[in-house]
CSV table of C-alpha atoms in Angstrom, one decimal:
chain,number,residue,atom,x,y,z
A,1,MET,CA,-5.0,-12.7,-27.3
A,2,THR,CA,-1.7,-14.1,-28.6
A,3,MET,CA,-0.8,-16.3,-25.6
A,4,THR,CA,-2.0,-19.8,-24.9
A,5,ILE,CA,-3.7,-20.5,-21.5
A,6,THR,CA,-0.5,-22.2,-20.3
A,7,GLN,CA,1.6,-19.2,-21.3
A,8,GLN,CA,-0.9,-16.9,-19.5
A,9,LEU,CA,-0.6,-19.1,-16.4
A,10,ILE,CA,3.2,-19.0,-16.5
A,11,THR,CA,3.1,-15.2,-16.8
A,12,ILE,CA,0.7,-14.9,-13.8
A,13,ILE,CA,2.9,-17.2,-11.8
A,14,MET,CA,6.0,-15.1,-12.6
A,15,ILE,CA,4.1,-12.0,-11.4
A,16,VAL,CA,3.1,-13.8,-8.2
A,17,LEU,CA,6.7,-14.9,-7.8
A,18,GLY,CA,8.0,-11.4,-8.3
A,19,THR,CA,5.6,-9.9,-5.9
A,20,MET,CA,6.3,-12.5,-3.2
A,21,LEU,CA,10.1,-12.0,-3.7
A,22,THR,CA,9.7,-8.3,-2.9
A,23,ARG,CA,7.6,-9.2,0.2
A,24,PHE,CA,9.6,-12.1,1.6
A,25,PHE,CA,13.1,-11.0,0.8
A,26,PRO,CA,13.8,-8.9,3.9
A,27,PHE,CA,12.4,-11.7,6.2
A,28,ILE,CA,14.6,-14.4,4.5
A,29,VAL,CA,17.8,-12.3,4.6
A,30,PHE,CA,17.2,-11.3,8.3
A,31,PRO,CA,15.6,-14.2,10.1
A,32,PRO,CA,14.3,-13.6,13.6
A,33,ASN,CA,16.6,-16.1,15.3
A,34,LYS,CA,19.7,-14.1,14.3
A,35,THR,CA,20.4,-10.6,15.5
A,36,THR,CA,19.6,-8.1,12.8
A,37,PRO,CA,22.5,-5.8,12.1
A,38,ARG,CA,22.3,-2.3,13.8
A,39,TYR,CA,22.2,-0.5,10.4
A,40,ILE,CA,19.2,-2.6,9.3
A,41,GLN,CA,17.4,-2.0,12.6
A,42,TYR,CA,18.0,1.7,12.1
A,43,LEU,CA,16.6,1.4,8.5
A,44,GLY,CA,13.6,-0.5,9.8
A,45,GLU,CA,12.8,2.2,12.2
A,46,VAL,CA,13.2,5.2,9.9
A,47,LEU,CA,11.9,3.6,6.7
A,48,SER,CA,8.4,3.1,7.9
A,49,LEU,CA,7.6,6.8,7.9
A,50,ALA,CA,9.8,7.5,4.8
A,51,ALA,CA,8.0,4.7,2.9
A,52,LEU,CA,4.6,6.2,4.0
A,53,ALA,CA,5.7,9.5,2.6
A,54,LEU,CA,6.7,7.7,-0.7
A,55,LEU,CA,3.2,6.1,-0.7
A,56,VAL,CA,1.5,9.5,-0.4
A,57,VAL,CA,3.6,10.9,-3.3
A,58,TYR,CA,2.9,7.6,-5.2
A,59,CYS,CA,-0.8,8.5,-5.2
A,60,PHE,CA,0.0,11.6,-7.2
A,61,LYS,CA,2.1,9.9,-9.8
A,62,ASP,CA,-0.6,10.0,-12.5
A,63,VAL,CA,-1.8,13.5,-11.8
A,64,GLY,CA,-0.9,15.9,-14.6
A,65,PHE,CA,0.3,19.1,-12.9
A,66,LEU,CA,1.1,20.8,-16.2
A,67,THR,CA,-2.0,19.7,-18.2
A,68,GLY,CA,-5.7,19.5,-17.7
A,69,SER,CA,-6.8,20.7,-14.3
A,70,HIS,CA,-3.2,21.1,-13.1
A,71,GLY,CA,-3.8,18.9,-10.1
A,72,PHE,CA,-6.0,21.5,-8.5
A,73,PRO,CA,-8.8,19.1,-7.5
A,74,GLU,CA,-6.2,16.8,-5.9
A,75,ILE,CA,-4.4,19.5,-4.1
A,76,ILE,CA,-7.5,21.2,-2.7
A,77,SER,CA,-9.0,17.9,-1.6
A,78,VAL,CA,-5.8,16.8,0.2
A,79,ALA,CA,-5.9,20.2,1.9
A,80,VAL,CA,-9.5,19.4,2.9
A,81,VAL,CA,-8.5,16.0,4.3
A,82,ILE,CA,-5.6,17.6,6.3
A,83,LEU,CA,-7.8,20.4,7.7
A,84,LEU,CA,-10.6,18.1,8.6
A,85,HIS,CA,-8.2,15.7,10.3
A,86,VAL,CA,-6.3,18.4,12.3
A,87,TRP,CA,-9.6,20.0,13.3
A,88,LYS,CA,-11.7,16.9,14.3
A,89,GLY,CA,-9.1,14.1,14.4
A,90,LYS,CA,-11.7,11.5,13.2
A,91,MET,CA,-10.1,9.3,10.6
A,92,LEU,CA,-13.3,8.2,8.8
A,93,LEU,CA,-14.7,11.8,8.8
A,94,SER,CA,-11.5,13.1,7.2
A,95,ILE,CA,-11.4,10.3,4.6
A,96,ALA,CA,-15.1,10.4,3.7
A,97,GLY,CA,-15.2,14.2,3.7
A,98,GLY,CA,-12.2,14.6,1.5
A,99,THR,CA,-13.3,11.9,-0.9
A,100,LEU,CA,-16.8,13.2,-1.4
A,101,PHE,CA,-15.4,16.7,-1.8
A,102,TYR,CA,-13.0,15.4,-4.5
A,103,MET,CA,-15.8,13.5,-6.3
A,104,LEU,CA,-17.9,16.7,-6.3
A,105,LEU,CA,-15.0,18.6,-7.8
A,106,VAL,CA,-14.1,16.2,-10.6
A,107,GLN,CA,-17.7,15.4,-11.5
A,108,ASN,CA,-19.1,19.0,-11.5
A,109,ILE,CA,-16.3,21.6,-11.8
A,110,PHE,CA,-13.2,20.2,-13.4
B,1,MET,CA,-10.8,-18.0,25.9
B,2,GLU,CA,-8.9,-18.3,22.5
B,3,LYS,CA,-12.1,-17.6,20.7
B,4,HIS,CA,-12.7,-14.5,22.8
B,5,ARG,CA,-9.2,-13.2,22.0
B,6,ILE,CA,-9.8,-13.7,18.3
B,7,CYS,CA,-13.1,-11.9,18.4
B,8,ALA,CA,-11.6,-9.0,20.4
B,9,ALA,CA,-8.8,-8.7,17.8
B,10,PHE,CA,-11.4,-8.7,15.0
B,11,SER,CA,-13.5,-6.0,16.6
B,12,ALA,CA,-10.4,-3.9,17.1
B,13,ALA,CA,-9.1,-4.4,13.5
B,14,PHE,CA,-12.3,-4.0,11.5
B,15,PRO,CA,-12.9,-0.2,12.0
B,16,TYR,CA,-9.4,0.6,10.7
B,17,THR,CA,-10.2,-1.3,7.5
B,18,THR,CA,-13.5,0.4,6.7
B,19,PRO,CA,-11.9,3.1,4.5
B,20,ILE,CA,-10.2,0.2,2.6
B,21,LEU,CA,-13.5,-1.6,2.3
B,22,ALA,CA,-14.8,1.4,0.4
B,23,GLY,CA,-11.6,1.9,-1.6
B,24,PHE,CA,-10.8,-1.7,-2.4
B,25,VAL,CA,-14.3,-2.8,-3.3
B,26,PHE,CA,-14.5,0.2,-5.7
B,27,LEU,CA,-11.0,-0.2,-7.1
B,28,GLY,CA,-11.5,-4.0,-7.3
B,29,ILE,CA,-14.7,-3.4,-9.3
B,30,ALA,CA,-12.9,-1.0,-11.5
B,31,TYR,CA,-10.2,-3.7,-12.0
B,32,GLY,CA,-12.8,-6.4,-12.8
B,33,ILE,CA,-14.6,-4.1,-15.3
B,34,TYR,CA,-11.2,-3.3,-16.9
B,35,MET,CA,-10.3,-7.0,-17.3
B,36,ASN,CA,-13.8,-7.7,-18.6
B,37,SER,CA,-13.5,-4.9,-21.2
B,38,LEU,CA,-10.2,-6.5,-22.3
B,39,GLY,CA,-12.0,-9.8,-22.9
B,40,PHE,CA,-10.9,-11.7,-19.9
B,41,SER,CA,-13.4,-13.9,-18.1
B,42,ALA,CA,-14.1,-13.2,-14.4
B,43,ILE,CA,-11.9,-16.0,-13.2
B,44,TYR,CA,-8.8,-14.0,-14.3
B,45,PRO,CA,-9.3,-10.9,-12.0
B,46,ILE,CA,-10.5,-13.2,-9.1
B,47,LEU,CA,-7.5,-15.5,-9.4
B,48,MET,CA,-5.0,-12.7,-9.8
B,49,SER,CA,-6.5,-10.7,-6.9
B,50,LEU,CA,-6.2,-13.8,-4.7
B,51,THR,CA,-2.7,-14.7,-5.6
B,52,ILE,CA,-0.9,-11.4,-6.5
B,53,PHE,CA,-2.8,-9.0,-4.2
B,54,ALA,CA,-1.0,-5.9,-5.4
B,55,GLY,CA,-3.4,-3.5,-7.1
B,56,SER,CA,-1.1,-1.5,-9.4
B,57,MET,CA,0.7,-4.6,-10.5
B,58,GLU,CA,-2.5,-6.4,-11.4
B,59,PHE,CA,-3.4,-3.5,-13.8
B,60,VAL,CA,0.0,-3.8,-15.4
B,61,ALA,CA,-0.4,-7.6,-15.5
B,62,ALA,CA,-3.5,-7.2,-17.7
B,63,ASN,CA,-1.4,-5.5,-20.3
B,64,LEU,CA,1.3,-8.1,-20.0
B,65,LEU,CA,-1.2,-10.8,-20.7
B,66,LEU,CA,-2.3,-9.1,-23.9
B,67,GLY,CA,1.2,-8.9,-25.2
B,68,SER,CA,3.6,-11.6,-26.4
B,69,PHE,CA,4.9,-14.3,-24.0
B,70,GLN,CA,7.9,-12.9,-22.1
B,71,PRO,CA,8.0,-14.5,-18.7
B,72,MET,CA,11.4,-13.0,-17.6
B,73,ASN,CA,10.3,-9.6,-18.6
B,74,ALA,CA,7.1,-10.0,-16.5
B,75,LEU,CA,9.2,-11.1,-13.5
B,76,LEU,CA,11.6,-8.1,-13.8
B,77,LEU,CA,8.8,-5.6,-14.3
B,78,THR,CA,7.1,-7.0,-11.2
B,79,LEU,CA,10.3,-6.6,-9.1
B,80,MET,CA,10.5,-3.0,-10.2
B,81,VAL,CA,6.8,-2.1,-9.7
B,82,ASN,CA,6.7,-3.8,-6.3
B,83,GLY,CA,10.2,-2.9,-5.1
B,84,ARG,CA,8.7,-0.7,-2.5
B,85,HIS,CA,7.6,-3.8,-0.6
B,86,LEU,CA,11.3,-4.3,0.4
B,87,PHE,CA,11.0,-1.1,2.4
B,88,TYR,CA,7.8,-2.4,4.1
B,89,GLY,CA,9.4,-5.7,4.9
B,90,LEU,CA,12.5,-4.1,6.5
B,91,SER,CA,10.4,-1.9,8.7
B,92,MET,CA,8.1,-4.8,9.7
B,93,LEU,CA,10.9,-7.2,10.6
B,94,GLU,CA,10.5,-6.4,14.3
B,95,LYS,CA,6.7,-6.3,14.4
B,96,TYR,CA,6.3,-9.6,12.6
B,97,LYS,CA,8.9,-11.4,14.7
B,98,ARG,CA,7.7,-14.2,17.0
B,99,LEU,CA,4.3,-14.6,15.3
B,100,GLY,CA,4.8,-18.2,14.1
B,101,LYS,CA,2.6,-19.3,11.2
B,102,LYS,CA,0.7,-16.0,11.1
B,103,LYS,CA,3.8,-14.4,9.9
B,104,HIS,CA,3.8,-16.2,6.5
B,105,TYR,CA,0.3,-14.9,5.7
B,106,LEU,CA,1.1,-11.4,7.0
B,107,ILE,CA,4.2,-11.2,4.7
B,108,PHE,CA,2.2,-12.7,1.8
B,109,GLY,CA,-0.4,-9.9,2.2
B,110,LEU,CA,1.9,-7.0,2.8
B,111,CYS,CA,0.2,-4.6,0.4
B,112,ASP,CA,0.4,-0.8,0.7
B,113,GLU,CA,-2.8,-0.5,2.7
B,114,SER,CA,-2.1,-3.4,5.1
B,115,TYR,CA,1.4,-2.0,5.6
B,116,ALA,CA,0.1,1.5,6.2
B,117,ILE,CA,-2.3,0.3,9.0
B,118,ASN,CA,-0.2,-2.4,10.6
B,119,SER,CA,2.9,-0.2,10.7
B,120,THR,CA,1.3,2.8,12.3
B,121,VAL,CA,-1.8,1.8,14.4
B,122,LYS,CA,-1.1,1.6,18.2
B,123,ILE,CA,-2.8,-1.7,19.0
B,124,PRO,CA,-4.4,-1.6,22.5
B,125,ASP,CA,-2.6,-3.7,25.1
B,126,HIS,CA,-5.5,-6.0,25.7
B,127,VAL,CA,-5.7,-6.9,22.0
B,128,ASP,CA,-3.7,-9.8,20.5
B,129,LYS,CA,-1.3,-8.0,18.1
B,130,GLY,CA,-0.8,-11.0,15.9
B,131,TRP,CA,-4.5,-11.6,15.3
B,132,PHE,CA,-5.1,-7.9,14.9
B,133,MET,CA,-2.6,-7.7,12.1
B,134,VAL,CA,-3.9,-10.9,10.5
B,135,PHE,CA,-7.4,-9.5,10.5
B,136,VAL,CA,-6.3,-6.2,8.9
B,137,THR,CA,-4.5,-8.1,6.2
B,138,LEU,CA,-7.3,-10.7,5.7
B,139,LEU,CA,-10.1,-8.2,5.5
B,140,ASN,CA,-8.2,-6.1,3.0
B,141,HIS,CA,-7.5,-9.2,0.9
B,142,LEU,CA,-11.2,-10.2,1.1
B,143,TYR,CA,-12.4,-6.7,0.0
B,144,TRP,CA,-10.0,-6.7,-2.9
B,145,VAL,CA,-11.1,-10.2,-4.1
B,146,LEU,CA,-14.7,-9.3,-3.6
B,147,GLY,CA,-14.5,-6.1,-5.6
B,148,SER,CA,-12.6,-7.9,-8.5
B,149,ALA,CA,-15.2,-10.6,-8.5
B,150,ILE,CA,-18.1,-8.1,-8.6
B,151,GLY,CA,-16.4,-6.1,-11.4
B,152,GLY,CA,-15.4,-9.2,-13.4
B,153,ILE,CA,-18.9,-10.8,-13.2
B,154,PHE,CA,-21.2,-7.8,-13.4
B,155,GLY,CA,-18.7,-5.6,-15.3
B,156,SER,CA,-20.9,-4.7,-18.2
B,157,ILE,CA,-24.0,-3.9,-16.0
B,158,ILE,CA,-22.8,-1.6,-13.3
B,159,GLN,CA,-23.6,2.1,-14.1
B,160,PHE,CA,-23.4,4.9,-11.6
B,161,ASN,CA,-21.1,7.9,-11.5
B,162,THR,CA,-18.3,6.8,-9.3
B,163,GLU,CA,-15.7,9.1,-10.9
B,164,GLY,CA,-13.2,10.3,-8.3
B,165,ILE,CA,-13.9,7.6,-5.7
B,166,GLU,CA,-10.4,6.3,-6.1
B,167,PHE,CA,-9.3,9.3,-4.1
B,168,VAL,CA,-10.3,7.4,-1.0
B,169,MET,CA,-6.9,5.7,-1.1
B,170,THR,CA,-5.0,9.0,-1.3
B,171,ALA,CA,-7.2,10.3,1.6
B,172,LEU,CA,-6.4,7.2,3.7
B,173,PHE,CA,-2.6,7.6,3.2
B,174,VAL,CA,-2.7,11.3,3.9
B,175,VAL,CA,-4.7,10.8,7.1
B,176,ILE,CA,-2.2,8.2,8.4
B,177,PHE,CA,0.7,10.4,7.4
B,178,VAL,CA,-0.8,13.4,9.2
B,179,ASP,CA,-1.4,11.2,12.3
B,180,GLN,CA,2.3,10.1,12.3
B,181,TRP,CA,3.4,13.7,11.7
B,182,MET,CA,1.6,15.0,14.7
B,183,LYS,CA,2.3,12.1,17.0
B,184,GLU,CA,6.0,11.5,16.7
B,185,LYS,CA,9.1,13.5,16.7
B,186,LYS,CA,10.1,12.3,13.3
B,187,GLN,CA,9.2,15.2,11.1
B,188,GLU,CA,12.8,15.2,9.6
B,189,ILE,CA,12.3,11.7,8.3
B,190,ALA,CA,8.8,12.5,6.9
B,191,ILE,CA,10.3,15.5,5.1
B,192,ILE,CA,13.2,13.4,3.7
B,193,GLY,CA,10.7,10.9,2.4
B,194,LEU,CA,8.4,13.5,0.9
B,195,GLY,CA,11.2,15.6,-0.5
B,196,VAL,CA,13.2,12.8,-2.2
B,197,SER,CA,10.0,11.2,-3.6
B,198,ILE,CA,8.7,14.5,-5.0
B,199,PHE,CA,12.1,15.3,-6.5
B,200,SER,CA,12.4,12.0,-8.2
B,201,LEU,CA,8.8,12.1,-9.4
B,202,ILE,CA,9.6,15.5,-11.1
B,203,ILE,CA,12.8,14.2,-12.6
B,204,PHE,CA,11.9,10.6,-13.6
B,205,GLY,CA,8.1,10.8,-14.1
B,206,GLY,CA,5.2,8.7,-12.8
B,207,GLN,CA,6.2,5.5,-14.5
B,208,ASN,CA,9.8,5.4,-13.3
B,209,PHE,CA,10.2,7.3,-10.0
B,210,ILE,CA,9.8,4.5,-7.4
B,211,LEU,CA,13.3,2.9,-7.7
B,212,PRO,CA,15.2,6.3,-7.8
B,213,SER,CA,13.0,7.4,-4.8
B,214,MET,CA,13.9,4.3,-2.8
B,215,ALA,CA,17.6,4.7,-3.7
B,216,GLY,CA,17.5,8.4,-2.8
B,217,ILE,CA,15.7,7.8,0.5
B,218,LEU,CA,18.2,5.0,1.5
B,219,ILE,CA,21.2,7.3,0.6
B,220,VAL,CA,19.9,10.3,2.5
B,221,LEU,CA,18.9,8.3,5.6
B,222,THR,CA,22.3,6.6,5.6
B,223,VAL,CA,24.2,9.8,5.3
B,224,LEU,CA,22.1,11.4,8.0
B,225,LYS,CA,22.2,8.4,10.4
B,226,ARG,CA,24.4,10.1,13.0
B,227,PRO,CA,22.7,13.5,13.1
B,228,LEU,CA,19.2,11.9,13.2
B,229,GLU,CA,20.2,9.6,16.1
B,230,LYS,CA,21.8,12.6,17.9
B,231,ARG,CA,18.6,14.7,17.5
B,232,GLY,CA,16.7,11.9,19.1
B,233,ALA,CA,14.5,11.5,16.0
B,234,ILE,CA,14.8,7.8,16.6
B,235,SER,CA,15.2,5.7,19.7
B,236,ALA,CA,18.6,4.1,18.9
């Protein structure tokens, strides 16, 4: 390791600071005692679902669709999660079922 | 009375966090083991999980700590990796309003998973919303620190085939997404989010697609503001 303890600490503090900036920024710019602009209210409303969609895609960012197993285990397992959830509508069952299925796939088949 | 309210909020919040208990303890262990393998003592993953509480950034941080001392570089990289939190903040402005001191902790702990739960769960009327969201955040925080600590301390001893268990996070987000899809008349917005993100993942690749995705989503939602409002996709 090339850094001293102090330098490591400063680096960690910078990362904490950066993370907190991204989390606190909207709340500092749009404090509750002032009326939030209409456009920002609109964004707040539509962004929650769009950001959730981004989060779903984010889970696939490291899946190699052109190499290895071509993302087959991931795609099949997501299909299992969706089917289980539409069928039974039990959150834990869908999550546990899909995850176990995925583990079986990657440990034994792919 | 207050105690009863807090207990009720805890009982309501805990079940929603159980998938994250599994996911975070495992991912936390993986993170702790990873740090251990790079030669960091357990205090590093524990301290970083407590203070940063952003999984993907903590993995990146491990690499930064091994390189040369470039604090500004670390700050900028963090802003880029965690830029998606800006979205979360904007959409939680209303929900976190009027929560007093709780709000500071809620914003501090606004990670992907806390956001996914707190922004979508319909909290029952008899449950205190502030405490519910605090417990979701606090439990997630606890799971993550616990996992990191286990991994960091027992890193070299743990041996069982957990390959693939990280999929629990993907499954959680997919389930929440499907719930939202079926519940609300917002399919257009979901499709915009998915479409723009997939498009920019293909164009920019896994390491760089988040910023372009956010920009793209903002642009498309801004351009389509009127038609979306007209179609009643949103309440405004």
